[in-house]
């Protein structure tokens, strides 16, 4: 099984050199001193390497077991969970009023990447809890917050999100789960929810389910959906656990991957639920957390590509097969290592340039969430709302593709479960689907975000790139290999956006037929922008003679690779978009 | 689990309308009358639907079991195999001298597609046998042919190909398996082979292993490799089974997919082997079968995408979720079917246009193999040799991608094994790896095939497309939406080839860095050419008023989609290629 080494230096590079978090002028960011962040990332890295990563194949092979309503997680998961709790990792960026450490979300994101890379299925138990924590923190009454948040921050209890039903996923307006008012102000929740990650397990004494349901006689469709807190065990006034609530796990799904996480069918049989937020405003409550939740899934995409890349790189350096076309590079050995072959290098650089670009893109997005939240900055809020579907859709699509490319480096050995390369791909696959399938992300991007606020956030994005390029002045090398391609790609994105504006109103299908391509076009420009930023930092560091020159040379070389070899995808996406919707809409449904 | 319906009408369309096999002037093709091919395809379709497809999930779930050296295939496989034998499907295109039916390979390919779509893991047992049959037929002595071929043609015995060893896959020169001459002219084979598909099983009484090994004191490396027949049970003079040979299955691999096929570690402990062909000419013997074997794997790529597409299409028609943006299309229902959504249509059309284009491309390739073999046509041989890496690499990469897209249509349900969508993807994944990993295909294409015969086959390909376009005359609609894009894409391919010619000699890395992109660029032009041919046929049929107009309209619409939405990939691949090798080769192996 592949070892995992947390990319601490690369995370520091993004946090301190590219984003310069300490001086970003965001409330609470002054705490992010390099010594502190390094200590935290190092500790997270140790836990990831020594505890979580070794359990990753165990979780895959054993999966979760449901017996008599009880779910057993794979061997070692409860111990690992105890260590996560003991280390305070469950509350790193949570509100100090409820026992959290109050660190910025950007740092939590960096730490989260490390944990997801080591063991995605395990980390989902914590990720869901964090989502539920956010919802209660944003919409709960004081009493609800006091009852639930401290135990969720400490990790004593976990949380879940219950949206999907057998007949409705994206279209939640079709929901059937009912919430009937009962004495004492609570509701009786009845219905079935499916695909509930971490819905039942043996890691904690209690599980706090957040459940979307309809109160009878409310508005039709999505406008009649409310959000409820449904604890597995009711909580007594003194905080002790009371009666078992009428919510049970009916089944665990057999899935393609993330076997270590229990994906449950949850049956609510008149379970006691407490309204969270206002009646019929359940979707609004969900939307509050959406940017963060979706960024977290985008992160899963590249965070699976990271360990897959590490393993592929090791293999390419060690496996001797064939000879370099330009002459033996390992003349004393029976063959040269795989990494001498141009196509293996092309493959590895695809992975490397994606993962490092995606990391910068994601942490930049996390910083924007902090800025929006901590500084009440509306422009940052608008920008991250625009970027969220891109972060989610593009990074998970490409992340999965890169796990496949990493697997390919291993040849036949990559297809054998023993090497662990299959698991990275199978686990990464889910991120393209859940938290809004990527087609829904594309629809959100083109159908809602692009035209939001009269298109101001989109225009601000273009202006930001223009200003960035202008600011770099006259550096010839940078201009040719880095800035010109970015400029051209950004123009392509603008042209595509303009096409939608001009044609989408008359015929929305003209725009929506190109939505998926637009999401990818946008993603490439986003990563291109990140690589340009990283190249500028690396150029300066090399000129100043600070740090390890090999590190910065590698960043520059990878930036040039991205521009030359990855960014040309924009021309394809643009051409597809500009071809319009006619060929997509022409065929009658019966004649496919 | 998804039903499977053999695409008989589409296969007939390619065979009789696009390729016009009956009048193609190839030895034996006059037998391919539409009534005959329909009867055969229909029968194959029934067997596929009723017997093979229902066993596909069974094979995936049960896998094969190794106990005390005996491998048990999944429930139902032995029965299904008996039906394949009884129907004569094992010898459809085999030599009548050995009991085969002597049908053209192109028909066997069409039938093979149906069986692979229904149950790829099962069909591999038959595919490997066919490969071994080919090798013995081409290189065996009369006695060897008489001993082995009739039983392989009848399906009484199966065959395998043993190439890979733990430390060498692509680089077979590193091989360690030894073949020591022993009394009576046979050899004692000693060594370990891995990844041996169908290496051991309970379908037949005997298994004929073809094994690459080195005779001591022969030439170094790949030039010292010979090919041997190593039967599981030695065959007595009278054809009865004799002693058990010293070849055993040491282990079955746990794989990402094709669980129904036993992928074996095979241990040879002084097993008796018989030289097949000349000493030290083992690789040459393998190369004889390579075009056919690789085309067969390329077929697996699109033949997995076909049932995945069928399932995704059914689901998109039935699943109600959301409303069409241009107004309700199912006003009496709670929601519209998925297929109203532009991005779902885009996704489905990606799949449809790929599968149908790939089918034409593959059958055209199979026809070329027939022409080369039956008419001893050297130009056809040169052309199919050029196209083989494209057929293998492009069709398996894209085929896998399309199974992923089909899975995506199902949302969360696609990730659950129950729907069967995961299996299509997991099974399709292997085709990108075995029979020469796709990076090796790209290397073969650019490093060997492109420059073969002074580049004549490549030039012949360009000439063929030019002539085709010229032949279409002045049809305006066809020109704009079909022929112009093909012409432009073909020019891009030519430009890329020219770049390799101009730069590859000075610095081979300039060419090899772009090899993977070239394979895909070539593949898109190939499919574009197929779609243009299909569009011409459809246009003519519509003008003539023959057949079902809806069928031909759908072909035309799909052709237009391919040109507008898939072919633009060529611009991306060209840009990457023309960016050269510098960014790929820049980074030192230690600094990745």
CSV table of C-alpha atoms in Angstrom, one decimal, chain A residues 22-332:
chain,number,residue,atom,x,y,z
A,22,UNK,CA,-0.9,36.6,7.7
A,23,UNK,CA,-1.1,39.9,5.9
A,24,UNK,CA,-4.4,39.4,4.0
A,25,UNK,CA,-6.3,41.8,6.3
A,26,UNK,CA,-8.9,39.2,7.3
A,27,UNK,CA,-10.2,39.1,10.8
A,28,UNK,CA,-8.2,36.6,12.8
A,29,UNK,CA,-5.7,35.9,10.1
A,30,UNK,CA,-2.9,37.6,12.0
A,31,UNK,CA,-2.9,34.4,14.1
A,32,UNK,CA,-1.7,32.5,11.1
A,33,UNK,CA,2.0,32.8,11.8
A,34,UNK,CA,4.2,30.5,9.8
A,35,UNK,CA,5.5,28.7,12.9
A,36,UNK,CA,2.0,28.0,14.0
A,37,UNK,CA,0.7,26.8,10.7
A,38,UNK,CA,3.7,24.6,10.2
A,39,UNK,CA,3.3,23.0,13.7
A,40,UNK,CA,-0.3,22.3,13.0
A,41,UNK,CA,0.3,21.0,9.5
A,42,UNK,CA,3.1,18.8,10.7
A,43,UNK,CA,1.0,17.3,13.4
A,44,UNK,CA,-1.9,16.7,11.0
A,45,UNK,CA,0.6,15.1,8.7
A,46,UNK,CA,1.9,12.7,11.3
A,47,UNK,CA,-1.6,11.6,12.2
A,48,UNK,CA,-2.4,11.2,8.6
A,49,UNK,CA,0.7,9.1,7.8
A,50,UNK,CA,0.7,7.0,11.0
A,51,UNK,CA,-2.9,6.5,11.8
A,52,UNK,CA,-5.3,7.4,9.0
A,53,UNK,CA,-3.5,6.3,5.8
A,54,UNK,CA,-2.8,2.7,7.1
A,55,UNK,CA,-6.5,2.4,7.8
A,56,UNK,CA,-7.5,3.5,4.2
A,57,UNK,CA,-7.1,0.0,2.6
A,58,UNK,CA,-8.6,-1.6,5.7
A,59,UNK,CA,-11.7,0.5,5.4
A,60,UNK,CA,-11.9,-0.4,1.7
A,61,UNK,CA,-11.6,-4.1,2.2
A,62,UNK,CA,-13.8,-4.5,5.3
A,63,UNK,CA,-16.4,-1.9,4.7
A,64,UNK,CA,-19.1,-1.2,7.3
A,65,UNK,CA,-21.3,-4.0,8.7
A,66,UNK,CA,-25.0,-3.6,9.6
A,67,UNK,CA,-26.3,-6.1,12.2
A,68,UNK,CA,-29.5,-5.7,14.1
A,69,UNK,CA,-29.6,-1.9,13.4
A,70,UNK,CA,-26.0,-1.4,14.6
A,71,UNK,CA,-23.3,-0.4,12.2
A,72,UNK,CA,-19.8,-1.5,12.8
A,73,UNK,CA,-17.1,0.6,11.2
A,74,UNK,CA,-13.9,-1.1,10.0
A,75,UNK,CA,-11.2,-2.2,12.5
A,76,UNK,CA,-9.2,0.7,13.8
A,77,UNK,CA,-11.7,3.4,12.9
A,78,UNK,CA,-12.9,3.9,16.5
A,79,UNK,CA,-9.4,4.2,17.8
A,80,UNK,CA,-8.5,6.7,15.0
A,81,UNK,CA,-11.6,8.7,15.8
A,82,UNK,CA,-10.6,8.9,19.4
A,83,UNK,CA,-7.2,10.3,18.4
A,84,UNK,CA,-8.8,12.9,16.2
A,85,UNK,CA,-10.9,14.0,19.2
A,86,UNK,CA,-8.0,13.9,21.6
A,87,UNK,CA,-6.0,16.1,19.2
A,88,UNK,CA,-8.8,18.7,19.0
A,89,UNK,CA,-9.0,18.3,15.2
A,90,UNK,CA,-12.8,18.2,15.3
A,91,UNK,CA,-13.1,21.8,16.4
A,92,UNK,CA,-10.2,23.5,14.8
A,93,UNK,CA,-12.2,26.3,13.1
A,94,UNK,CA,-15.2,26.1,15.4
A,95,UNK,CA,-16.6,28.8,17.5
A,96,UNK,CA,-14.7,29.2,20.8
A,97,UNK,CA,-18.0,29.9,22.5
A,98,UNK,CA,-18.7,26.2,22.0
A,99,UNK,CA,-15.3,24.8,22.7
A,100,UNK,CA,-13.7,25.4,19.2
A,101,UNK,CA,-10.3,26.8,18.6
A,102,UNK,CA,-11.6,29.6,16.4
A,103,UNK,CA,-8.9,29.1,13.7
A,104,UNK,CA,-9.7,30.4,10.2
A,105,UNK,CA,-11.5,28.2,7.8
A,106,UNK,CA,-8.5,28.4,5.4
A,107,UNK,CA,-6.4,26.5,7.9
A,108,UNK,CA,-9.0,24.0,8.5
A,109,UNK,CA,-9.1,23.4,4.8
A,110,UNK,CA,-5.4,22.9,4.6
A,111,UNK,CA,-5.6,20.4,7.4
A,112,UNK,CA,-8.7,18.8,5.9
A,113,UNK,CA,-6.8,18.2,2.6
A,114,UNK,CA,-4.2,16.2,4.6
A,115,UNK,CA,-6.9,14.0,6.3
A,116,UNK,CA,-8.9,13.5,3.1
A,117,UNK,CA,-5.8,12.4,1.2
A,118,UNK,CA,-4.9,9.9,3.9
A,119,UNK,CA,-8.4,8.4,4.3
A,120,UNK,CA,-11.4,10.0,2.6
A,121,UNK,CA,-14.0,7.5,3.8
A,122,UNK,CA,-12.9,8.2,7.4
A,123,UNK,CA,-12.8,11.9,7.0
A,124,UNK,CA,-16.4,12.0,5.8
A,125,UNK,CA,-17.6,11.2,9.3
A,126,UNK,CA,-16.0,14.4,10.4
A,127,UNK,CA,-16.9,16.4,7.4
A,128,UNK,CA,-20.6,15.7,7.8
A,129,UNK,CA,-20.4,16.7,11.4
A,130,UNK,CA,-18.9,20.0,10.5
A,131,UNK,CA,-21.7,20.6,8.0
A,132,UNK,CA,-24.3,19.9,10.6
A,133,UNK,CA,-22.4,22.1,13.1
A,134,UNK,CA,-22.4,24.9,10.6
A,135,UNK,CA,-26.2,24.6,10.1
A,136,UNK,CA,-27.0,24.6,13.7
A,137,UNK,CA,-24.6,27.4,14.4
A,138,UNK,CA,-26.1,29.6,11.7
A,139,UNK,CA,-29.8,28.8,12.3
A,140,UNK,CA,-30.2,27.2,15.7
A,141,UNK,CA,-31.8,28.8,18.7
A,142,UNK,CA,-29.5,29.6,21.7
A,143,UNK,CA,-30.9,26.5,23.4
A,144,UNK,CA,-30.2,24.3,20.4
A,145,UNK,CA,-26.7,25.6,20.1
A,146,UNK,CA,-26.0,25.1,23.7
A,147,UNK,CA,-27.4,21.5,23.6
A,148,UNK,CA,-25.7,20.3,20.4
A,149,UNK,CA,-22.7,22.4,19.4
A,150,UNK,CA,-20.3,21.7,22.3
A,151,UNK,CA,-20.6,17.9,21.8
A,152,UNK,CA,-20.2,18.2,18.1
A,153,UNK,CA,-17.2,20.5,18.4
A,154,UNK,CA,-15.6,18.1,20.8
A,155,UNK,CA,-16.4,15.1,18.6
A,156,UNK,CA,-18.5,13.4,21.2
A,157,UNK,CA,-21.4,13.4,18.7
A,158,UNK,CA,-21.3,13.4,14.9
A,159,UNK,CA,-23.9,14.9,12.5
A,160,UNK,CA,-25.5,14.0,9.2
A,161,UNK,CA,-27.4,15.7,6.4
A,162,UNK,CA,-30.6,14.0,5.2
A,163,UNK,CA,-31.8,15.3,1.9
A,164,UNK,CA,-32.2,12.6,-0.8
A,165,UNK,CA,-35.2,10.3,-1.0
A,166,UNK,CA,-35.6,7.3,-3.3
A,167,UNK,CA,-37.5,9.2,-6.0
A,168,UNK,CA,-35.8,12.6,-5.6
A,169,UNK,CA,-32.3,13.8,-5.4
A,170,UNK,CA,-31.7,17.1,-7.1
A,171,UNK,CA,-35.4,17.9,-7.3
A,172,UNK,CA,-36.1,18.1,-3.6
A,173,UNK,CA,-39.4,19.7,-4.2
A,174,UNK,CA,-40.7,16.2,-4.8
A,175,UNK,CA,-39.9,15.2,-1.2
A,176,UNK,CA,-42.4,13.1,0.8
A,177,UNK,CA,-40.9,13.0,4.3
A,178,UNK,CA,-43.4,14.6,6.6
A,179,UNK,CA,-43.0,16.6,9.8
A,180,UNK,CA,-46.2,16.7,11.8
A,181,UNK,CA,-46.4,19.1,14.7
A,182,UNK,CA,-46.8,17.4,18.0
A,183,UNK,CA,-47.2,18.5,21.6
A,184,UNK,CA,-44.4,20.4,23.2
A,185,UNK,CA,-43.4,22.2,20.0
A,186,UNK,CA,-41.5,19.3,18.4
A,187,UNK,CA,-42.4,17.4,15.2
A,188,UNK,CA,-43.0,13.8,14.3
A,189,UNK,CA,-40.8,13.0,11.3
A,190,UNK,CA,-41.9,10.2,9.0
A,191,UNK,CA,-40.3,9.1,5.8
A,192,UNK,CA,-37.3,7.5,4.2
A,193,UNK,CA,-34.0,9.1,3.3
A,194,UNK,CA,-31.3,7.4,1.3
A,195,UNK,CA,-27.6,7.9,0.6
A,196,UNK,CA,-27.0,9.2,4.1
A,197,UNK,CA,-23.3,9.3,4.7
A,198,UNK,CA,-22.3,8.4,8.2
A,199,UNK,CA,-26.0,7.8,9.0
A,200,UNK,CA,-25.2,5.2,11.6
A,201,UNK,CA,-21.9,4.0,13.1
A,202,UNK,CA,-20.1,3.0,16.3
A,203,UNK,CA,-17.7,6.0,16.6
A,204,UNK,CA,-19.9,8.0,19.0
A,205,UNK,CA,-22.7,7.7,21.5
A,206,UNK,CA,-25.0,10.0,19.6
A,207,UNK,CA,-25.7,11.1,16.0
A,208,UNK,CA,-27.4,14.4,15.3
A,209,UNK,CA,-29.4,14.1,12.0
A,210,UNK,CA,-30.4,17.2,10.1
A,211,UNK,CA,-33.5,16.2,8.1
A,212,UNK,CA,-35.4,18.0,5.4
A,213,UNK,CA,-39.1,17.4,5.6
A,214,UNK,CA,-42.4,18.9,4.7
A,215,UNK,CA,-44.8,20.3,7.3
A,216,UNK,CA,-48.4,19.4,6.2
A,217,UNK,CA,-50.4,22.1,4.5
A,218,UNK,CA,-47.3,24.2,3.8
A,219,UNK,CA,-46.4,25.6,0.4
A,220,UNK,CA,-46.1,23.2,-2.6
A,221,UNK,CA,-42.7,21.9,-3.7
A,222,UNK,CA,-39.4,23.2,-2.6
A,223,UNK,CA,-40.9,26.2,-0.8
A,224,UNK,CA,-42.6,23.9,1.7
A,225,UNK,CA,-39.4,22.2,2.9
A,226,UNK,CA,-38.2,22.7,6.5
A,227,UNK,CA,-35.1,21.6,8.3
A,228,UNK,CA,-35.2,19.5,11.5
A,229,UNK,CA,-32.8,18.4,14.2
A,230,UNK,CA,-33.4,14.7,14.8
A,231,UNK,CA,-31.0,13.2,17.4
A,232,UNK,CA,-30.5,9.4,17.4
A,233,UNK,CA,-30.9,9.7,21.2
A,234,UNK,CA,-33.0,12.4,22.6
A,235,UNK,CA,-31.0,14.7,24.9
A,236,UNK,CA,-32.3,15.4,28.4
A,237,UNK,CA,-32.3,18.8,30.0
A,238,UNK,CA,-29.1,18.1,31.8
A,239,UNK,CA,-27.4,17.1,28.6
A,240,UNK,CA,-27.5,13.3,29.3
A,241,UNK,CA,-28.8,10.9,26.7
A,242,UNK,CA,-32.5,10.1,26.9
A,243,UNK,CA,-34.7,7.8,24.9
A,244,UNK,CA,-33.7,6.2,21.6
A,245,UNK,CA,-35.4,8.2,18.9
A,246,UNK,CA,-37.5,6.5,16.2
A,247,UNK,CA,-34.8,6.7,13.5
A,248,UNK,CA,-33.1,3.6,12.3
A,249,UNK,CA,-30.7,2.5,9.6
A,250,UNK,CA,-32.5,0.1,7.3
A,251,UNK,CA,-29.7,-0.8,5.0
A,252,UNK,CA,-26.1,0.0,4.1
A,253,UNK,CA,-25.4,0.5,0.4
A,254,UNK,CA,-22.9,-1.5,-1.5
A,255,UNK,CA,-20.9,1.1,-3.3
A,256,UNK,CA,-18.1,1.5,-5.8
A,257,UNK,CA,-15.9,3.1,-3.2
A,258,UNK,CA,-15.6,4.9,0.2
A,259,UNK,CA,-16.5,1.6,1.7
A,260,UNK,CA,-15.2,2.7,5.1
A,261,UNK,CA,-18.1,5.2,5.3
A,262,UNK,CA,-21.5,3.9,6.0
A,263,UNK,CA,-24.0,5.1,3.3
A,264,UNK,CA,-27.3,4.4,5.0
A,265,UNK,CA,-30.9,4.1,4.2
A,266,UNK,CA,-32.5,6.0,7.2
A,267,UNK,CA,-36.0,5.3,8.2
A,268,UNK,CA,-37.9,7.9,10.3
A,269,UNK,CA,-41.0,6.4,11.9
A,270,UNK,CA,-42.5,9.3,13.8
A,271,UNK,CA,-39.1,10.3,15.1
A,272,UNK,CA,-39.0,13.4,17.3
A,273,UNK,CA,-37.5,16.4,15.4
A,274,UNK,CA,-36.9,20.0,16.3
A,275,UNK,CA,-37.4,22.7,13.8
A,276,UNK,CA,-34.1,24.3,12.9
A,277,UNK,CA,-34.5,27.9,11.6
A,278,UNK,CA,-37.9,29.0,10.2
A,279,UNK,CA,-40.7,26.9,8.9
A,280,UNK,CA,-40.6,26.3,5.2
A,281,UNK,CA,-37.1,27.9,5.0
A,282,UNK,CA,-35.2,24.6,5.0
A,283,UNK,CA,-33.6,25.1,1.7
A,284,UNK,CA,-32.4,28.6,2.6
A,285,UNK,CA,-30.8,27.0,5.7
A,286,UNK,CA,-29.1,24.5,3.4
A,287,UNK,CA,-27.9,27.2,1.1
A,288,UNK,CA,-26.0,28.9,3.9
A,289,UNK,CA,-23.6,26.0,4.1
A,290,UNK,CA,-23.5,25.3,0.4
A,291,UNK,CA,-20.4,27.1,-0.6
A,292,UNK,CA,-18.4,25.6,2.2
A,293,UNK,CA,-19.8,22.1,1.7
A,294,UNK,CA,-19.2,22.2,-2.0
A,295,UNK,CA,-15.7,23.5,-1.7
A,296,UNK,CA,-15.1,20.6,0.7
A,297,UNK,CA,-16.1,18.2,-2.0
A,298,UNK,CA,-14.0,19.9,-4.6
A,299,UNK,CA,-11.2,19.4,-2.2
A,300,UNK,CA,-11.9,15.7,-2.1
A,301,UNK,CA,-11.3,15.6,-5.8
A,302,UNK,CA,-7.7,16.9,-5.7
A,303,UNK,CA,-7.0,15.4,-2.3
A,304,UNK,CA,-7.5,11.9,-3.8
A,305,UNK,CA,-5.3,12.8,-6.8
A,306,UNK,CA,-2.5,13.9,-4.4
A,307,UNK,CA,-1.7,10.5,-2.8
A,308,UNK,CA,-2.4,8.8,-6.1
A,309,UNK,CA,0.2,11.1,-7.7
A,310,UNK,CA,2.7,10.4,-4.8
A,311,UNK,CA,2.3,6.7,-5.4
A,312,UNK,CA,2.6,7.0,-9.2
A,313,UNK,CA,5.7,9.2,-8.9
A,314,UNK,CA,7.4,6.7,-6.6
A,315,UNK,CA,6.6,3.9,-8.9
A,316,UNK,CA,7.8,5.8,-12.0
A,317,UNK,CA,11.1,6.4,-10.2
A,318,UNK,CA,11.6,2.8,-9.1
A,319,UNK,CA,10.1,0.6,-11.8
A,320,UNK,CA,12.7,-0.3,-14.4
A,321,UNK,CA,11.2,-0.8,-17.8
A,322,UNK,CA,12.6,0.1,-21.2
A,323,UNK,CA,15.3,2.5,-22.1
A,324,UNK,CA,15.2,6.3,-22.6
A,325,UNK,CA,15.0,7.0,-26.3
A,326,UNK,CA,17.9,9.5,-26.1
A,327,UNK,CA,20.3,7.0,-24.5
A,328,UNK,CA,20.5,4.8,-21.3
A,329,UNK,CA,20.0,6.8,-18.1
A,330,UNK,CA,20.6,3.8,-15.8
A,331,UNK,CA,23.4,2.0,-17.8
A,332,UNK,CA,24.3,-0.2,-14.8
